[in-house]
mmCIF file of C-alpha atoms in Angstrom:
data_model
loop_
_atom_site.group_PDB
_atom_site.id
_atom_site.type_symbol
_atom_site.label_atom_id
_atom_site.label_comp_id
_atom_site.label_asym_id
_atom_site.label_seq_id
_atom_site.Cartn_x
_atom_site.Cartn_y
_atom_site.Cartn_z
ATOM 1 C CA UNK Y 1 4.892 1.070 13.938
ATOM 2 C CA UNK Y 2 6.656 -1.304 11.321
ATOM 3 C CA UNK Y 3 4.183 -3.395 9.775
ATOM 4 C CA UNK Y 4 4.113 -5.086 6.054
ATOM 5 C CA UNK Y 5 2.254 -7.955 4.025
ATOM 6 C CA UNK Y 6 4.938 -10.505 3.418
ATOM 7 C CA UNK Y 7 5.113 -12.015 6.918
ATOM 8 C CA UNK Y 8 7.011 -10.794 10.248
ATOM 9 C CA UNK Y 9 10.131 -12.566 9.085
ATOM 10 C CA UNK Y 10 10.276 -10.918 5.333
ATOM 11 C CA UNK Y 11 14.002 -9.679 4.014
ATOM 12 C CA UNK Y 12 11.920 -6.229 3.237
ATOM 13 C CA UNK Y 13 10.789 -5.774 6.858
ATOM 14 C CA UNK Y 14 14.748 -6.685 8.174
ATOM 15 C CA UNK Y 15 16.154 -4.180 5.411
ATOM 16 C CA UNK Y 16 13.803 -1.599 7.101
ATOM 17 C CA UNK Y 17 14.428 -2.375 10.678
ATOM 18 C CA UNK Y 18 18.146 -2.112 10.086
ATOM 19 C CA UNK Y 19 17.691 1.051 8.041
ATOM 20 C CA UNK Y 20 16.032 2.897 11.104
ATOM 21 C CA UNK Y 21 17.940 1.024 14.370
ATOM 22 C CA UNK Y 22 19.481 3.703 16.417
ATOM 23 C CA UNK Y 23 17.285 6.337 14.430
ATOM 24 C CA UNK Y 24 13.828 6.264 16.017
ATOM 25 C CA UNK Y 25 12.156 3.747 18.554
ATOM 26 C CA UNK Y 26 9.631 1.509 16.910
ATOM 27 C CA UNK Y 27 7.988 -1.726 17.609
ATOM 28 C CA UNK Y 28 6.581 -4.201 14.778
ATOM 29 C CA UNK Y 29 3.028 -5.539 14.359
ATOM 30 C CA UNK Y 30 3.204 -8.174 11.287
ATOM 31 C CA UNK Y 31 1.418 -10.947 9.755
ATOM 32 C CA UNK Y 32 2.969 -13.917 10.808
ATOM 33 C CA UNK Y 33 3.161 -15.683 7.257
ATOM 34 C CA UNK Y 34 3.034 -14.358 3.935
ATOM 35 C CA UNK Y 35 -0.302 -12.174 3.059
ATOM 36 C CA UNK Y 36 0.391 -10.459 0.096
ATOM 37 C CA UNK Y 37 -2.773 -9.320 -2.174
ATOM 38 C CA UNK Y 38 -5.114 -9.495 0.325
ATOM 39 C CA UNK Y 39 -6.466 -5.680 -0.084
ATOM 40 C CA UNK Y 40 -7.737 -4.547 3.215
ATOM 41 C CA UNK Y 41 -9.892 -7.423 4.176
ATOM 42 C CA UNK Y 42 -10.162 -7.804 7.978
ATOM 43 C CA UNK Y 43 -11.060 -11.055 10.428
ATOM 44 C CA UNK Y 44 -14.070 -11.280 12.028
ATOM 45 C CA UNK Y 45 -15.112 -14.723 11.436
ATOM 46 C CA UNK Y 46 -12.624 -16.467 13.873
ATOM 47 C CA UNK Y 47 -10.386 -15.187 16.641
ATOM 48 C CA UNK Y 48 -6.857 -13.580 15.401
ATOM 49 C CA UNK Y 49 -4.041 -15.375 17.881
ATOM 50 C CA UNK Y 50 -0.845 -12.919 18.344
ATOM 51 C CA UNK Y 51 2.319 -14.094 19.373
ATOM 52 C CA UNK Y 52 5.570 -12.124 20.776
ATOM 53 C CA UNK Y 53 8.252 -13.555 18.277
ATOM 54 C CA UNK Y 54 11.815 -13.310 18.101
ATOM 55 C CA UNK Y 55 13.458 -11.450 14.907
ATOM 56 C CA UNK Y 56 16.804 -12.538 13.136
ATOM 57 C CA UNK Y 57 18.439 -9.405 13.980
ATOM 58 C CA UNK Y 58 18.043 -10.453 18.078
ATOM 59 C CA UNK Y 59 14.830 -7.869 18.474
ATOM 60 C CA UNK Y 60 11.036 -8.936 18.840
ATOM 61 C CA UNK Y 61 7.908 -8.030 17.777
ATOM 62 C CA UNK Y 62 3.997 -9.188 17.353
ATOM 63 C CA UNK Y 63 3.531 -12.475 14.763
ATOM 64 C CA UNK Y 64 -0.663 -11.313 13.787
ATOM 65 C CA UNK Y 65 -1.896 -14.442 12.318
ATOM 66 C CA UNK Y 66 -4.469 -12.300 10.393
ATOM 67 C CA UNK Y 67 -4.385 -9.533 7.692
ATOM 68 C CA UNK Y 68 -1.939 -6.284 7.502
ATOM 69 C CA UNK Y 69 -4.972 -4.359 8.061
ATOM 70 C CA UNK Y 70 -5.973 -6.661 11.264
ATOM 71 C CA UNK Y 71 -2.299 -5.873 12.635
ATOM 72 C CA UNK Y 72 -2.253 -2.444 12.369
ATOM 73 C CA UNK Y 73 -5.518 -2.173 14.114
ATOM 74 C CA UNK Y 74 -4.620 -4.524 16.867
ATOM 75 C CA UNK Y 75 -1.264 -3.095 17.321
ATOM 76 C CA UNK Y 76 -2.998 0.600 17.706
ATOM 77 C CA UNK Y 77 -5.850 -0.620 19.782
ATOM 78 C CA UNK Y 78 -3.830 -3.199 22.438
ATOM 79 C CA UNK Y 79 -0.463 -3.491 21.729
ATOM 80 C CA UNK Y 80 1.466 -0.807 21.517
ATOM 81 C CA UNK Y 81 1.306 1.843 24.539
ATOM 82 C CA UNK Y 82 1.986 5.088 23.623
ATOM 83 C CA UNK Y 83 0.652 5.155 20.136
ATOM 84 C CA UNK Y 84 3.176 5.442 17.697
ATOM 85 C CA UNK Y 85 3.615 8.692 15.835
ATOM 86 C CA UNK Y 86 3.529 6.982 12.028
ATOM 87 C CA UNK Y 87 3.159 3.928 10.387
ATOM 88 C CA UNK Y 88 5.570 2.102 8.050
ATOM 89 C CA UNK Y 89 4.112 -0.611 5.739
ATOM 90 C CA UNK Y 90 7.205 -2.828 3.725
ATOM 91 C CA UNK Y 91 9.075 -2.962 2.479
ATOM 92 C CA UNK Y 92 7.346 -5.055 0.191
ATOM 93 C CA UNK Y 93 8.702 -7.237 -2.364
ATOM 94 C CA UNK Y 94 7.563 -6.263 -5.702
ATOM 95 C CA UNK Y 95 5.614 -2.842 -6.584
ATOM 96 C CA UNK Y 96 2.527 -1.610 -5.879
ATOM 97 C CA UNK Y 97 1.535 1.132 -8.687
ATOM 98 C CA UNK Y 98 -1.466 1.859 -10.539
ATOM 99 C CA UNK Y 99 -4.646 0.092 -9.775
ATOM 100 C CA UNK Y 100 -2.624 -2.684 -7.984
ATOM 101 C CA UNK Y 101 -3.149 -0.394 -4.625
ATOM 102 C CA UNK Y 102 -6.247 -1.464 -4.328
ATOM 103 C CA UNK Y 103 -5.323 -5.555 -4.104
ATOM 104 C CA UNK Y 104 -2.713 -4.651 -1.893
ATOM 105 C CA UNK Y 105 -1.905 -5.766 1.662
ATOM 106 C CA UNK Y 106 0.604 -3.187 2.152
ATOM 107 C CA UNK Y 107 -0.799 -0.358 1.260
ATOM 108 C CA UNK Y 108 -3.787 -1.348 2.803
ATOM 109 C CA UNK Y 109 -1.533 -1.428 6.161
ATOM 110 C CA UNK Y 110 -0.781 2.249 5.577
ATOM 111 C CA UNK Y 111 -4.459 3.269 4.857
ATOM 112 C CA UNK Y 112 -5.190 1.015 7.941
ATOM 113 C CA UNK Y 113 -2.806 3.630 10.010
ATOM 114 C CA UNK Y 114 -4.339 6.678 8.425
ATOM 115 C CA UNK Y 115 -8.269 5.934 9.091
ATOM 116 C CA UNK Y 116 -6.869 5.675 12.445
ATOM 117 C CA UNK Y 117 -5.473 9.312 12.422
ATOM 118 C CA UNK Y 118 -1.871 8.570 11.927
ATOM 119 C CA UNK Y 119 0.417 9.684 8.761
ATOM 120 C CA UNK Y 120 1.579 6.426 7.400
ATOM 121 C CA UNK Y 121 4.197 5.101 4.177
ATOM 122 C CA UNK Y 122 3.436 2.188 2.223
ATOM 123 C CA UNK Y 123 7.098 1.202 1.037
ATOM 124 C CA UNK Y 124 7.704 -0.746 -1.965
ATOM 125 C CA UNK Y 125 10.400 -2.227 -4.209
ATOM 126 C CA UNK Y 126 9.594 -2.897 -8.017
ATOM 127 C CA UNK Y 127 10.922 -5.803 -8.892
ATOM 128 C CA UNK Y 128 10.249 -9.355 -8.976
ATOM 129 C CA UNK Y 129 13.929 -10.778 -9.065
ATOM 130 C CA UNK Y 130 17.368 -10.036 -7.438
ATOM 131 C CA UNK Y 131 15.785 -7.421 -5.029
ATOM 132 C CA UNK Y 132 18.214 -4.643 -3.364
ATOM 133 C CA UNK Y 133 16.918 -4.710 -0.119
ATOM 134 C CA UNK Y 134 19.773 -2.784 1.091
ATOM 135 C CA UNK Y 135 19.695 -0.164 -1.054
ATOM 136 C CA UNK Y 136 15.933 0.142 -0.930
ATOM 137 C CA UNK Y 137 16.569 0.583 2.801
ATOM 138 C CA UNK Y 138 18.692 3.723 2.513
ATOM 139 C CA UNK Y 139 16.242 5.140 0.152
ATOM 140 C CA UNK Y 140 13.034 4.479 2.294
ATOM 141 C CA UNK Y 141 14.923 5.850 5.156
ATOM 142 C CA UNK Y 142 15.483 9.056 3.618
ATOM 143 C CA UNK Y 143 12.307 9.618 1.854
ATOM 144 C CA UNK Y 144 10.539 8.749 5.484
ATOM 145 C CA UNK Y 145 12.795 11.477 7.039
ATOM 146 C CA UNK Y 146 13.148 13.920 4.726
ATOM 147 C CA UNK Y 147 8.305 14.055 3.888
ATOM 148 C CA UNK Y 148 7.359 13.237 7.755
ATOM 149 C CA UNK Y 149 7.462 16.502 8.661
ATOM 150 C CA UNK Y 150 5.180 17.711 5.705
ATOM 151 C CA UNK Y 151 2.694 14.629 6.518
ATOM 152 C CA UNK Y 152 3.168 14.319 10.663
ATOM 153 C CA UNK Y 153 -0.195 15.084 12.379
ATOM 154 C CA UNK Y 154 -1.862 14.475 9.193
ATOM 155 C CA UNK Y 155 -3.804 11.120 8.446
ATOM 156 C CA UNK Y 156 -2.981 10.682 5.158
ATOM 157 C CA UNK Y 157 -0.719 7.567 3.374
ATOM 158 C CA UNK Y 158 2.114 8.318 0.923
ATOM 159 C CA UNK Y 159 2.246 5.342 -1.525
ATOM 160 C CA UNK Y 160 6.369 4.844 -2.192
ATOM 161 C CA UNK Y 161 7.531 2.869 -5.034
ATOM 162 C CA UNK Y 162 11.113 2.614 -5.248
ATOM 163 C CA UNK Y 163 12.681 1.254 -8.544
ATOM 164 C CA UNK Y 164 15.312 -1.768 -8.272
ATOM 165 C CA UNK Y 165 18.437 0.318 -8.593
ATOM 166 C CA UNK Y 166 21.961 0.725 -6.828
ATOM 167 C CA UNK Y 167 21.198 3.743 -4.453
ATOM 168 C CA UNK Y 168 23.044 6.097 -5.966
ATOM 169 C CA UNK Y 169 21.320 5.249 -9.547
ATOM 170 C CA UNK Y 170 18.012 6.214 -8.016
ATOM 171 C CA UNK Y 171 17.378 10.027 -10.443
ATOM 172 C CA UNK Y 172 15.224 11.780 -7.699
ATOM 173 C CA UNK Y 173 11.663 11.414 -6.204
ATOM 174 C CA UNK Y 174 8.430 12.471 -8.421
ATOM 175 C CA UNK Y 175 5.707 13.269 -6.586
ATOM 176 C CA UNK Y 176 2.999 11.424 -9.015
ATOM 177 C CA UNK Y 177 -1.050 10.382 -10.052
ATOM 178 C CA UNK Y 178 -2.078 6.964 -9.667
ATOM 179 C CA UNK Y 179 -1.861 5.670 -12.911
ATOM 180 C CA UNK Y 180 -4.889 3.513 -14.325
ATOM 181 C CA UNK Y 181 -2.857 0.555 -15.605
ATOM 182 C CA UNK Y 182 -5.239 -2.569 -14.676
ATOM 183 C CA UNK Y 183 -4.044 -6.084 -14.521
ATOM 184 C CA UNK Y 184 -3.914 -8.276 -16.925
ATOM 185 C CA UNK Y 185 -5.137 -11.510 -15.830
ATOM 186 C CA UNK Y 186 -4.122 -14.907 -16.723
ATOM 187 C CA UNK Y 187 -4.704 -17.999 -15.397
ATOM 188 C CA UNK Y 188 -3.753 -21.475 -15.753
ATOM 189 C CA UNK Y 189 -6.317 -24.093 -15.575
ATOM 190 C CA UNK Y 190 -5.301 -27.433 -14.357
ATOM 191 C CA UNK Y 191 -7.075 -30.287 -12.800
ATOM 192 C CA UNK Y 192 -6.313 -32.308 -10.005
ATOM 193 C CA UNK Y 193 -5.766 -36.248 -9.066
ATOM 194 C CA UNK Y 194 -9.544 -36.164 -8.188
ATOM 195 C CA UNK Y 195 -10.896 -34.730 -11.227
ATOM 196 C CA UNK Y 196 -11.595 -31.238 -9.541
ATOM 197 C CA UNK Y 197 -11.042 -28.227 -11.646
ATOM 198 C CA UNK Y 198 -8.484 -25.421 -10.107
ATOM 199 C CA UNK Y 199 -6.867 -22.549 -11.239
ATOM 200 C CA UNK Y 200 -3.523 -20.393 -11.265
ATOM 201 C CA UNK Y 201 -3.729 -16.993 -11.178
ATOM 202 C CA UNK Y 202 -1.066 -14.874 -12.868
ATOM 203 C CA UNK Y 203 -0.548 -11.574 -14.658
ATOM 204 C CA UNK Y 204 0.744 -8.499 -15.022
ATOM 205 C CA UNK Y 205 0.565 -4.835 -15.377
ATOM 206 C CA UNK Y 206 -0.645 -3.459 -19.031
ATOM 207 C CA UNK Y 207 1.356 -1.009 -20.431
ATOM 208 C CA UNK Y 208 -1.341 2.238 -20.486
ATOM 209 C CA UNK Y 209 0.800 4.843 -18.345
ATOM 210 C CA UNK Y 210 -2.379 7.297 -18.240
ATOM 211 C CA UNK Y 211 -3.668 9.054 -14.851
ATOM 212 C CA UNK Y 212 -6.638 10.663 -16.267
ATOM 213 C CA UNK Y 213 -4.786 13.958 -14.670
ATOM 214 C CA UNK Y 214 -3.431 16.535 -16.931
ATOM 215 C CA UNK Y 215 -1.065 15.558 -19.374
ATOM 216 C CA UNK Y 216 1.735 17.021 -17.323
ATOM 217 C CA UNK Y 217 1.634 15.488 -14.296
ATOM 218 C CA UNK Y 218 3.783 12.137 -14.210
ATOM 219 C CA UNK Y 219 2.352 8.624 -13.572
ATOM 220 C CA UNK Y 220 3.639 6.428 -10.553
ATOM 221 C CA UNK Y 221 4.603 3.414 -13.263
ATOM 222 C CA UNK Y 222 5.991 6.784 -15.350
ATOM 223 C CA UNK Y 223 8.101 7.517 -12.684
ATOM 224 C CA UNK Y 224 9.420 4.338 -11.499
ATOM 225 C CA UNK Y 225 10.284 3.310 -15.278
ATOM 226 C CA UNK Y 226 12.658 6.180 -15.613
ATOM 227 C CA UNK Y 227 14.660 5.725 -12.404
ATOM 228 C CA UNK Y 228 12.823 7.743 -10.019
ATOM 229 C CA UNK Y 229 11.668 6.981 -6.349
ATOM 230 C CA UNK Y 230 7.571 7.353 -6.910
ATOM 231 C CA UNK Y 231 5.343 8.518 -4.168
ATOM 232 C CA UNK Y 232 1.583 9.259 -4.490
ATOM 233 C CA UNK Y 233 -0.313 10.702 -2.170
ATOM 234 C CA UNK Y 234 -3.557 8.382 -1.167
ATOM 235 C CA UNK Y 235 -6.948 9.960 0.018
ATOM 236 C CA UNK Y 236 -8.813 8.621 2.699
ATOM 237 C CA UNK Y 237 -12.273 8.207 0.686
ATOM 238 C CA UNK Y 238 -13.189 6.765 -2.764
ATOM 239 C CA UNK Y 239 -15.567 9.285 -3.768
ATOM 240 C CA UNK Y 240 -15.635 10.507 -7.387
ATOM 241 C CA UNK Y 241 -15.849 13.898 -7.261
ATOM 242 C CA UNK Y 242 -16.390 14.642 -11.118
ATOM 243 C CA UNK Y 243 -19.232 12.227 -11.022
ATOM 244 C CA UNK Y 244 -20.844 13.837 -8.057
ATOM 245 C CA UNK Y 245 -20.637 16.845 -9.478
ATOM 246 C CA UNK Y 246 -22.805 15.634 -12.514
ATOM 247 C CA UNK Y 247 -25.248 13.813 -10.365
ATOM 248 C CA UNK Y 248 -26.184 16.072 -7.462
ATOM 249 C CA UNK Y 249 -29.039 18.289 -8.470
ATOM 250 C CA UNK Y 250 -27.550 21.167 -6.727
ATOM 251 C CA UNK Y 251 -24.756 21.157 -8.648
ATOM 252 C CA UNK Y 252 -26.215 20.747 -11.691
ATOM 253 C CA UNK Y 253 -29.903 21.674 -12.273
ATOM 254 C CA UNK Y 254 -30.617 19.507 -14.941
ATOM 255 C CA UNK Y 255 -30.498 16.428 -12.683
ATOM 256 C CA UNK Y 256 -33.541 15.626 -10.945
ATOM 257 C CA UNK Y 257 -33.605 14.014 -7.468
ATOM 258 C CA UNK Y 258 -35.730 10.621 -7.430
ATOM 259 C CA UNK Y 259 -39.415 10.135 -6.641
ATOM 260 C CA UNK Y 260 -40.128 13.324 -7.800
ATOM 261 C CA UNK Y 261 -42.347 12.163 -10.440
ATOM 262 C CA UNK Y 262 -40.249 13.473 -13.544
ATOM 263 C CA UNK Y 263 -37.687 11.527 -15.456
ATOM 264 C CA UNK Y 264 -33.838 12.861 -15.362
ATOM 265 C CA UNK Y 265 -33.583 14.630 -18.870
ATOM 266 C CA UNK Y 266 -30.385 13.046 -20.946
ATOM 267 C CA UNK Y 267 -28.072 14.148 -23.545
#
């Protein structure tokens, strides 16, 4: 399944349909317009029309008019008969490191595919200008060929960021910790004809590379500033496991469980 957030008819998801025709069968299950930074929100407020669409290269596939999340799930659950073997989510335009995953339509496509018990590769290019879709192509295509057979069977989503580089520039892959860059946010206030107040959102990435792994391990934005291909494994829950630890009173006897009567001692 071929899937992204930047709309049915995005340059990324052509790059990646040309990279695998004659390679694989696949179908595609897409937003039909753009839908970038919608995280994995879902529609359940109004119905979610699909259309069959025809694609630039003469193929076809599903226009969604709901969220990357909402497509993959559709596609899996009516559209597609047999079920696919993996999902591919991108190529999107512009990366997704750091704690951007979470505000991200196409990784949230990917994770989409893996709660649903498939292996799935959320495929991104970092850059916001002059992208190399071509060359991102050849890369995705061999990093989805060469780690399938490590993931297949698995339900797990590799997070790929690929760095904005002639193909033969690209250093290696580095298999990498989220880093904990947040977003800067800025917006632009404005007001309009009426008098209402609105707002522009805008921002970017700070510059902290840190993981909170050990020092060794590499970073995703690490990775992706030095040349190489990034990809990240992503779990399927959100648990913290250090924190856990601390609270749960069989883990550590100096927590108390509520209602007990007695006050958790502190340090």
């Amino acid at each position: 399944l071929l899937t992204n957030d930047d709309g049915i008819h995005a340059p990324g998801m052509a790059a990646l349909r040309s990279a695998f025709r004659g390679r694989d069968r696949f179908v595609v299950a897409a937003p039909a317009g753009q839908r970038s930074a919608v995280g994995h929100s879902i529609t359940i407020h109004h119905p979610i029309p699909c259309d069959r669409v025809r694609l630039a290269d003469g193929g076809s596939g599903w226009a969604v008019d709901g969220t990357p999340a909402d497509s993959v799930k559709l596609a899996l659950a009516e559209l597609i008969r047999p079920s696919p073997r993996f999902v591919l989510s991108g190529i999107n335009f512009g990366a997704n490191l750091a704690t951007n995953v979470f505000y991200s339509g196409t990784v949230a496509a990917a994770m989409e595919g893996a709660f649903l018990g498939l292996p799935a590769f959320a495929l991104s290019l970092c850059t916001r200008v002059n992208p190399r879709w071509a060359d991102a192509a050849v890369i995705a295509r061999r990093v989805v060929e060469e780690f399938t057979p490590f993931i297949e069977g698995t339900p797990v989503c590799l997070n790929v960021n690929i760095p904005n580089l002639p193909a033969r520039s690209i250093r290696g892959v580095r298999f990498t910790h989220q880093a904990r860059s947040p977003w800067a946010d800025e917006f632009h206030r404005r007001e309009d004809p009426r008098g209402r107040l609105y707002f522009w959102m805008d921002g970017d990435r700070t510059l902290s590379k840190r993981s909170g792994a050990a020092p060794v391990e590499m970073t995703d934005v690490e990775a992706v500033d030095q040349g190489y291909v990034s990809i990240t494994p992503l779990r399927l829950t959100m648990t913290c496991e250090e924190t856990f630890a601390r609270l749960h009173p069989e883990r550590n006897p100096r927590t108390t469980p509520p209602g007990n009567g007695r006050k958790p001692r502190h340090r």
